[in-house]
Amino acid sequence: MLKKDTKQMAHTKTLNTITRALLTSSFLVLIPLSACDHPPSNVTVEDTKTDPNAPAPTVSLPEPPSAEDFVIKEKNDDGSLRVQGLIENKSKYMDKEVVVKGKVVKLSENCDPAKAKKKNEKCPELHMIIQDDEEDAEKQILIVGYREDFLKRSKLKEEEVHQFKATYKMMGWGFTSSEDGLLELISMDDIDVVESK
């Protein structure tokens, strides 16, 4: 009987020791969490108490765009086509003579045929790119079909706005355009591509 009691007491003592150890370790784990010292915050917290009698805040939103803002304008006031209007109505104007008003944004670089021949190269065909004359113009179109003498006669420069009479095509003069097509030039303002004699 004594042996059994001693064994049971030893077992109880072991259980008590394990329980104390678990409680102590749990307590020690919790101490660092609550006892951490943080430096004081330098963020100022605004007092958010609101006056119940204060008027409700007003929100000022811009006017929503009208349906007209989403319509792509086909023509200018003078009746000439806009670049974006032409491209958006491609099926209506393809393979037809058109008059498009636009700003020259890029002229092809001059190429000396003699120098190109020495390098066993060929000068690319002259071309230019035009777009609508506005800051946020989205579309551009390639113009081809003119020679050096036309450039000299027209004194064409980048950033100038002109009216271009041309045939709207998908390819021409060695150029194959993107899905937007290209313009094969007939005249610019009152200057014909082919000088009349």
XYZ file of N, CA and C in Angstrom:
591
model
N 0.827 -1.188 0.000
C 0.000 0.000 0.000
C 0.862 1.238 0.000
N 1.922 1.208 0.770
C 2.847 2.335 0.860
C 3.537 2.565 -0.471
N 3.877 1.472 -1.124
C 4.534 1.539 -2.416
C 3.620 2.223 -3.441
N 2.322 1.867 -3.383
C 1.348 2.424 -4.304
C 1.167 3.907 -4.049
N 1.087 4.302 -2.770
C 0.914 5.715 -2.404
C 2.120 6.523 -2.814
N 3.298 5.969 -2.623
C 4.521 6.668 -2.999
C 4.559 6.874 -4.503
N 4.167 5.855 -5.204
C 4.142 5.945 -6.661
C 3.133 7.001 -7.113
N 1.957 6.980 -6.477
C 0.920 7.925 -6.836
C 1.340 9.343 -6.482
N 2.019 9.503 -5.363
C 2.481 10.832 -4.953
C 3.537 11.352 -5.922
N 4.398 10.431 -6.334
C 5.437 10.822 -7.295
C 4.803 11.242 -8.611
N 3.776 10.511 -9.000
C 3.078 10.814 -10.250
C 2.375 12.168 -10.152
N 1.707 12.415 -9.021
C 1.027 13.682 -8.795
C 2.032 14.825 -8.772
N 3.176 14.590 -8.131
C 4.225 15.615 -8.042
C 4.757 15.952 -9.450
N 4.932 14.914 -10.261
C 5.408 15.121 -11.633
C 4.382 15.920 -12.430
N 3.102 15.559 -12.299
C 2.044 16.292 -12.988
C 2.004 17.746 -12.533
N 2.132 17.984 -11.239
C 2.142 19.353 -10.713
C 3.331 20.132 -11.268
N 4.484 19.484 -11.358
C 5.682 20.145 -11.874
C 5.504 20.512 -13.349
N 4.963 19.576 -14.107
C 4.732 19.831 -15.548
C 3.730 20.962 -15.719
N 2.651 20.946 -14.906
C 1.630 21.993 -14.994
C 2.231 23.354 -14.668
N 3.032 23.423 -13.582
C 3.690 24.687 -13.231
C 4.619 25.161 -14.342
N 5.355 24.208 -14.927
C 6.297 24.564 -15.997
C 5.552 25.132 -17.207
N 4.434 24.502 -17.564
C 3.636 24.995 -18.693
C 3.058 26.373 -18.412
N 2.532 26.559 -17.206
C 1.969 27.863 -16.840
C 3.044 28.946 -16.830
N 4.201 28.608 -16.299
C 5.304 29.577 -16.239
C 5.768 29.949 -17.634
N 5.919 28.931 -18.502
C 6.393 29.239 -19.862
C 5.357 30.067 -20.615
N 4.063 29.779 -20.404
C 3.015 30.580 -21.049
C 3.087 32.012 -20.552
N 3.274 32.179 -19.273
C 3.369 33.511 -18.689
C 4.588 34.258 -19.234
N 5.718 33.543 -19.361
C 6.943 34.172 -19.875
C 6.798 34.582 -21.333
N 6.046 33.779 -22.075
C 5.810 34.130 -23.479
C 4.965 35.392 -23.562
N 4.008 35.538 -22.681
C 3.128 36.703 -22.721
C 3.791 37.972 -22.206
N 4.750 37.843 -21.316
C 5.397 39.029 -20.733
C 6.038 39.911 -21.793
N 6.849 39.363 -22.715
C 7.475 40.265 -23.680
C 6.463 41.014 -24.536
N 5.306 40.391 -24.820
C 4.318 41.064 -25.647
C 3.738 42.280 -24.947
N 3.502 42.174 -23.669
C 2.893 43.292 -22.961
C 3.928 44.270 -22.447
N 5.166 43.819 -22.295
C 6.175 44.677 -21.687
C 7.075 45.356 -22.711
N 6.743 45.244 -24.017
C 7.590 45.877 -25.044
C 7.538 47.391 -24.886
N 8.668 48.009 -24.983
C 8.728 49.463 -24.943
C 8.874 49.985 -26.363
N 7.913 50.775 -26.799
C 7.966 51.400 -28.123
C 8.309 52.864 -27.932
N 9.097 53.416 -28.861
C 9.349 54.855 -28.758
C 8.045 55.600 -29.026
N 7.897 56.770 -28.474
C 6.642 57.505 -28.695
C 6.465 57.835 -30.180
N 5.234 57.801 -30.643
C 4.931 58.050 -32.054
C 5.058 59.543 -32.358
N 5.564 59.832 -33.568
C 5.650 61.239 -33.984
C 4.496 61.613 -34.916
N 3.531 60.711 -35.055
C 2.367 60.970 -35.894
C 1.306 61.659 -35.051
N 0.849 62.810 -35.562
C -0.187 63.519 -34.819
C -1.542 62.966 -35.225
N -2.361 62.730 -34.247
C -3.692 62.195 -34.489
C -4.678 63.342 -34.370
N -5.457 63.505 -35.440
C -6.414 64.597 -35.472
C -7.651 64.209 -34.672
N -8.162 65.154 -33.942
C -9.362 64.896 -33.170
C -10.526 64.801 -34.157
N -11.189 63.664 -34.171
C -12.227 63.439 -35.174
C -13.631 63.678 -34.633
N -13.735 64.368 -33.539
C -15.070 64.664 -33.007
C -15.770 65.613 -33.977
N -16.954 65.266 -34.351
C -17.691 66.112 -35.297
C -18.840 66.800 -34.583
N -19.092 67.986 -35.049
C -20.191 68.762 -34.493
C -21.484 68.239 -35.113
N -22.397 67.757 -34.315
C -23.644 67.214 -34.879
C -24.463 68.274 -35.600
N -24.231 69.554 -35.305
C -24.991 70.630 -35.942
C -24.301 71.150 -37.210
N -23.092 70.645 -37.485
C -22.351 71.125 -38.669
C -23.045 70.657 -39.949
N -22.978 71.485 -41.017
C -23.624 71.074 -42.283
C -22.863 69.885 -42.900
N -23.585 69.092 -43.648
C -22.970 67.928 -44.307
C -21.955 68.411 -45.341
N -20.827 67.690 -45.501
C -19.830 68.124 -46.496
C -20.404 68.035 -47.909
N -19.979 68.969 -48.750
C -20.453 68.969 -50.134
C -19.344 68.431 -51.031
N -19.726 67.646 -52.008
C -18.768 67.068 -52.957
C -19.004 67.705 -54.311
N -17.938 68.243 -54.896
C -18.056 68.893 -56.195
C -17.436 67.999 -57.257
N -18.255 67.399 -58.094
C -17.773 66.518 -59.167
C -17.904 67.224 -60.503
N -16.990 66.929 -61.446
C -17.121 67.539 -62.773
C -18.343 66.991 -63.496
N -18.808 67.754 -64.465
C -19.960 67.313 -65.254
C -19.583 66.045 -66.020
N -20.466 65.068 -66.086
C -20.145 63.861 -66.865
C -20.071 64.214 -68.352
N -19.230 63.495 -69.116
C -19.127 63.810 -70.547
C -20.449 63.518 -71.255
N -20.732 64.323 -72.249
C -21.977 64.117 -72.999
C -21.749 63.022 -74.037
N -22.829 62.516 -74.574
C -22.743 61.460 -75.600
C -21.989 61.983 -76.818
N -22.080 63.293 -77.053
C -21.404 63.911 -78.203
C -19.885 63.818 -78.086
N -19.369 63.765 -76.840
C -17.925 63.665 -76.631
C -17.365 62.332 -77.108
N -18.225 61.337 -77.234
C -17.781 60.010 -77.657
C -17.935 59.789 -79.164
N -18.530 60.747 -79.858
C -18.715 60.637 -81.303
C -17.444 61.124 -81.989
N -16.916 60.320 -82.911
C -15.713 60.710 -83.652
C -16.137 61.588 -84.810
N -15.633 62.812 -84.790
C -15.987 63.792 -85.811
C -15.341 63.385 -87.135
N -16.145 63.269 -88.167
C -15.658 62.807 -89.476
C -15.004 63.920 -90.276
N -15.620 65.121 -90.255
C -15.129 66.218 -91.102
C -14.855 67.478 -90.291
N -14.003 68.319 -90.859
C -13.738 69.649 -90.307
C -14.847 70.589 -90.760
N -14.878 71.789 -90.203
C -15.910 72.765 -90.557
C -15.852 73.166 -92.029
N -14.652 73.081 -92.643
C -14.521 73.458 -94.061
C -14.880 72.314 -95.012
N -15.338 71.186 -94.483
C -15.755 70.056 -95.330
C -14.672 69.026 -95.583
N -13.419 69.359 -95.250
C -12.332 68.387 -95.437
C -12.445 67.305 -94.367
N -11.941 66.134 -94.700
C -11.968 65.021 -93.740
C -10.917 65.218 -92.663
N -11.225 64.739 -91.488
C -10.226 64.666 -90.416
C -9.518 63.319 -90.556
N -8.278 63.226 -90.090
C -7.533 61.970 -90.196
C -8.275 60.854 -89.470
N -8.689 61.112 -88.230
C -9.389 60.085 -87.470
C -10.744 59.771 -88.093
N -11.416 60.792 -88.631
C -12.706 60.572 -89.295
C -12.563 59.687 -90.520
N -11.501 59.887 -91.286
C -11.230 59.066 -92.468
C -11.003 57.606 -92.069
N -10.133 57.412 -91.076
C -9.775 56.051 -90.656
C -10.976 55.330 -90.055
N -11.764 56.039 -89.257
C -12.937 55.409 -88.630
C -14.010 55.048 -89.659
N -14.001 55.729 -90.806
C -14.983 55.463 -91.866
C -14.290 54.869 -93.091
N -13.312 54.020 -92.845
C -12.455 53.448 -93.889
C -13.262 52.818 -95.027
N -14.247 52.020 -94.693
C -15.000 51.312 -95.747
C -15.729 52.288 -96.677
N -16.090 53.429 -96.171
C -16.810 54.445 -96.951
C -15.881 55.148 -97.954
N -14.600 55.290 -97.599
C -13.680 56.090 -98.416
C -12.578 55.293 -99.120
N -12.424 54.014 -98.818
C -11.334 53.228 -99.393
C -11.409 53.214 -100.921
N -10.232 53.400 -101.547
C -10.067 53.435 -103.015
C -10.805 54.601 -103.666
N -11.023 55.662 -102.892
C -11.667 56.864 -103.430
C -10.755 58.067 -103.231
N -11.026 59.104 -104.016
C -10.291 60.360 -103.877
C -10.887 61.129 -102.691
N -10.016 61.600 -101.813
C -10.464 62.302 -100.611
C -9.630 63.573 -100.414
N -10.158 64.482 -99.609
C -9.408 65.672 -99.188
C -9.327 65.616 -97.666
N -8.114 65.500 -97.173
C -7.881 65.354 -95.734
C -7.047 66.526 -95.245
N -7.462 67.114 -94.136
C -6.697 68.201 -93.530
C -5.924 67.635 -92.351
N -4.622 67.929 -92.308
C -3.829 67.407 -91.201
C -2.519 68.134 -91.029
N -1.918 67.897 -89.889
C -0.614 68.489 -89.561
C 0.477 67.478 -89.888
N 1.525 67.952 -90.567
C 2.658 67.082 -90.903
C 3.475 66.875 -89.635
N 3.529 65.639 -89.171
C 4.291 65.362 -87.951
C 5.645 64.730 -88.245
N 5.813 64.182 -89.468
C 7.110 63.596 -89.814
C 7.279 63.560 -91.325
N 8.429 64.054 -91.759
C 8.825 63.946 -93.171
C 9.978 62.959 -93.247
N 9.986 62.123 -94.293
C 11.103 61.184 -94.435
C 12.394 61.961 -94.665
N 13.501 61.368 -94.227
C 14.791 62.028 -94.346
C 15.267 62.034 -95.798
N 16.051 63.062 -96.139
C 16.613 63.132 -97.483
C 17.609 62.002 -97.681
N 17.638 61.480 -98.882
C 18.566 60.399 -99.207
C 19.248 60.740 -100.518
N 20.565 60.742 -100.512
C 21.336 61.022 -101.722
C 21.488 59.713 -102.502
N 20.885 59.622 -103.701
C 20.957 58.377 -104.471
C 22.392 57.936 -104.792
N 23.289 58.901 -105.029
C 24.688 58.553 -105.356
C 25.365 57.889 -104.155
N 25.147 58.462 -102.961
C 25.745 57.877 -101.749
C 25.144 56.508 -101.457
N 23.834 56.385 -101.658
C 23.163 55.106 -101.409
C 23.684 54.042 -102.374
N 23.916 54.441 -103.634
C 24.417 53.486 -104.642
C 25.800 52.982 -104.267
N 26.664 53.880 -103.755
C 28.009 53.471 -103.319
C 27.940 52.447 -102.195
N 26.941 52.586 -101.334
C 26.772 51.643 -100.224
C 25.963 50.410 -100.650
N 25.654 50.349 -101.957
C 24.843 49.255 -102.503
C 23.463 49.213 -101.832
N 22.922 50.406 -101.583
C 21.598 50.529 -100.979
C 20.685 51.295 -101.911
N 19.422 51.322 -101.601
C 18.443 52.063 -102.395
C 17.753 53.067 -101.487
N 17.579 54.278 -101.982
C 16.876 55.292 -101.189
C 15.410 54.882 -101.029
N 14.878 54.991 -99.820
C 13.452 54.674 -99.643
C 12.593 55.738 -100.323
N 11.393 55.356 -100.686
C 10.464 56.313 -101.289
C 10.143 57.411 -100.278
N 9.976 58.625 -100.784
C 9.621 59.747 -99.914
C 8.228 59.507 -99.317
N 8.067 59.934 -98.090
C 6.779 59.775 -97.425
C 6.682 60.763 -96.261
N 5.480 60.951 -95.779
C 5.245 61.801 -94.615
C 4.124 61.193 -93.788
N 4.013 61.653 -92.574
C 2.935 61.209 -91.679
C 2.187 62.450 -91.216
N 0.863 62.371 -91.283
C 0.030 63.489 -90.817
C -0.935 62.996 -89.734
N -1.438 63.950 -88.967
C -2.465 63.670 -87.962
C -3.344 64.896 -87.831
N -4.447 64.764 -87.101
C -5.318 65.918 -86.864
C -4.548 66.956 -86.052
N -4.865 68.216 -86.287
C -4.148 69.321 -85.635
C -4.736 69.598 -84.254
N -4.435 68.716 -83.325
C -4.866 68.896 -81.941
C -3.920 68.137 -81.033
N -3.830 68.573 -79.798
C -2.890 67.986 -78.828
C -3.074 66.495 -78.646
N -4.317 66.071 -78.509
C -4.575 64.665 -78.178
C -4.997 63.830 -79.392
N -4.502 64.186 -80.591
C -4.832 63.419 -81.798
C -4.389 61.976 -81.619
N -5.296 61.045 -81.898
C -5.019 59.631 -81.656
C -4.500 58.901 -82.882
N -4.904 59.321 -84.069
C -4.577 58.574 -85.290
C -3.628 59.355 -86.188
N -2.783 58.611 -86.882
C -1.873 59.175 -87.874
C -2.020 58.358 -89.150
N -1.686 58.987 -90.290
C -1.762 58.274 -91.560
C -0.559 58.627 -92.423
N -0.125 57.661 -93.202
C 1.040 57.791 -94.071
C 0.604 58.374 -95.412
N 1.407 59.306 -95.938
C 1.169 59.861 -97.276
C 2.380 59.526 -98.138
N 2.125 58.973 -99.335
C 3.184 58.600 -100.284
C 2.815 59.144 -101.661
N 3.711 58.943 -102.639
C 3.351 59.268 -104.027
C 3.850 60.602 -104.522
N 4.926 61.105 -104.003
C 5.480 62.375 -104.474
C 6.996 62.243 -104.602
N 7.580 63.193 -105.329
C 9.022 63.166 -105.578
C 9.689 64.411 -104.977
N 11.001 64.435 -105.110
C 11.823 65.527 -104.563
C 11.410 66.886 -105.120
N 11.065 66.950 -106.430
C 10.692 68.241 -107.034
C 9.440 68.817 -106.370
N 8.509 67.949 -105.945
C 7.306 68.417 -105.250
C 7.681 69.048 -103.906
N 8.604 68.431 -103.191
C 9.041 68.983 -101.906
C 9.676 70.358 -102.092
N 10.465 70.505 -103.143
C 11.106 71.804 -103.407
C 10.069 72.866 -103.745
N 9.088 72.508 -104.583
C 8.053 73.475 -104.979
C 7.140 73.844 -103.815
N 6.814 72.862 -102.989
C 5.853 73.103 -101.904
C 6.507 73.685 -100.645
N 7.851 73.525 -100.536
C 8.590 73.975 -99.338
C 7.939 73.424 -98.061
N 7.504 72.187 -98.145
C 6.808 71.520 -97.056
C 7.699 71.358 -95.834
N 7.140 71.619 -94.653
C 7.878 71.484 -93.391
C 7.016 70.774 -92.365
N 7.683 70.165 -91.401
C 6.966 69.524 -90.300
C 6.247 70.584 -89.464
N 5.176 70.181 -88.817
C 4.335 71.007 -87.938
C 3.411 71.962 -88.709
N 3.412 71.907 -90.036
C 2.504 72.743 -90.821
C 1.202 71.983 -91.069
N 0.090 72.728 -91.167
C -1.222 72.138 -91.460
C -1.581 72.439 -92.907
N -1.986 71.403 -93.638
C -2.340 71.539 -95.060
C -3.541 70.669 -95.381
N -4.111 70.933 -96.577
C -5.144 70.055 -97.115
C -4.484 69.174 -98.171
N -4.700 67.871 -98.040
C -4.089 66.907 -98.950
C -5.175 66.212 -99.756
N -5.097 66.361 -101.073
C -5.999 65.625 -101.960
C -5.253 64.352 -102.333
N -5.892 63.208 -102.120
C -5.197 61.936 -102.313
C -6.195 60.815 -102.542
N -5.663 59.654 -102.947
C -6.478 58.451 -103.056
C -6.197 57.599 -101.829
N -7.261 57.199 -101.165
C -7.145 56.388 -99.942
C -7.001 54.922 -100.352
N -5.873 54.311 -99.977
C -5.579 52.934 -100.385
C -5.001 52.133 -99.227
N -4.855 50.846 -99.450
C -4.199 49.989 -98.465
C -2.703 49.869 -98.760
N -2.295 50.053 -100.023
C -0.873 49.991 -100.357
C -0.593 50.866 -101.570
N 0.671 51.275 -101.696
C 1.056 52.094 -102.843
C 2.494 52.562 -102.730
N 3.165 52.691 -103.877
C 4.531 53.209 -103.976
C 5.514 52.394 -103.117
N 5.301 51.100 -103.056
C 6.223 50.251 -102.293
C 5.912 50.194 -100.804
N 4.834 50.815 -100.392
C 4.440 50.803 -98.979
C 3.185 49.946 -98.804
N 3.190 49.147 -97.769
C 1.986 48.446 -97.341
C 1.684 48.982 -95.963
N 0.518 49.560 -95.809
C 0.235 50.215 -94.528
C -0.360 49.231 -93.535
N -0.602 49.749 -92.340
C -1.310 48.975 -91.320
C -2.765 48.881 -91.743
N -3.623 48.444 -90.843
C -5.046 48.334 -91.174
C -5.699 49.686 -91.397
N -4.986 50.793 -91.088
C -5.563 52.131 -91.269
C -5.490 52.638 -92.700
N -4.696 52.023 -93.550
C -4.563 52.485 -94.923
C -3.544 53.605 -95.056
N -3.358 54.093 -96.286
C -2.434 55.198 -96.566
C -3.042 56.095 -97.629
N -2.426 57.250 -97.837
C -2.890 58.200 -98.848
C -1.847 58.333 -99.947
N -2.290 58.162 -101.210
C -1.401 58.382 -102.355
C -1.696 59.787 -102.865
N -0.737 60.673 -102.687
C -0.935 62.113 -102.877
C -1.199 62.514 -104.323
N -2.170 63.415 -104.506
C -2.472 64.020 -105.804
C -2.043 65.484 -105.769
N -2.422 66.188 -104.690
C -2.019 67.584 -104.529
C -2.074 67.972 -103.066
N -1.375 69.071 -102.754
C -1.400 69.632 -101.401
C -1.779 71.094 -101.545
N -2.845 71.505 -100.886
C -3.400 72.853 -101.063
C -3.633 73.060 -102.562
N -2.943 74.008 -103.202
C -3.132 74.198 -104.656
C -1.898 73.774 -105.451
N -1.037 72.954 -104.862
C 0.181 72.495 -105.536
C 0.017 71.036 -105.932
N 0.023 70.779 -107.244
C -0.112 69.404 -107.749
C 1.198 68.654 -107.564
N 1.059 67.352 -107.346
C 2.255 66.512 -107.221
C 3.013 66.511 -108.546
N 2.295 66.315 -109.637
C 2.903 66.347 -110.974
C 2.725 67.759 -111.512
N 3.834 68.412 -111.774
C 3.786 69.800 -112.240
C 3.255 69.855 -113.651
N 2.215 70.672 -113.857
C 1.645 70.803 -115.212
C 2.560 71.677 -116.061
N 2.728 71.280 -117.329
C 3.651 71.999 -118.238
C 2.913 72.750 -119.305
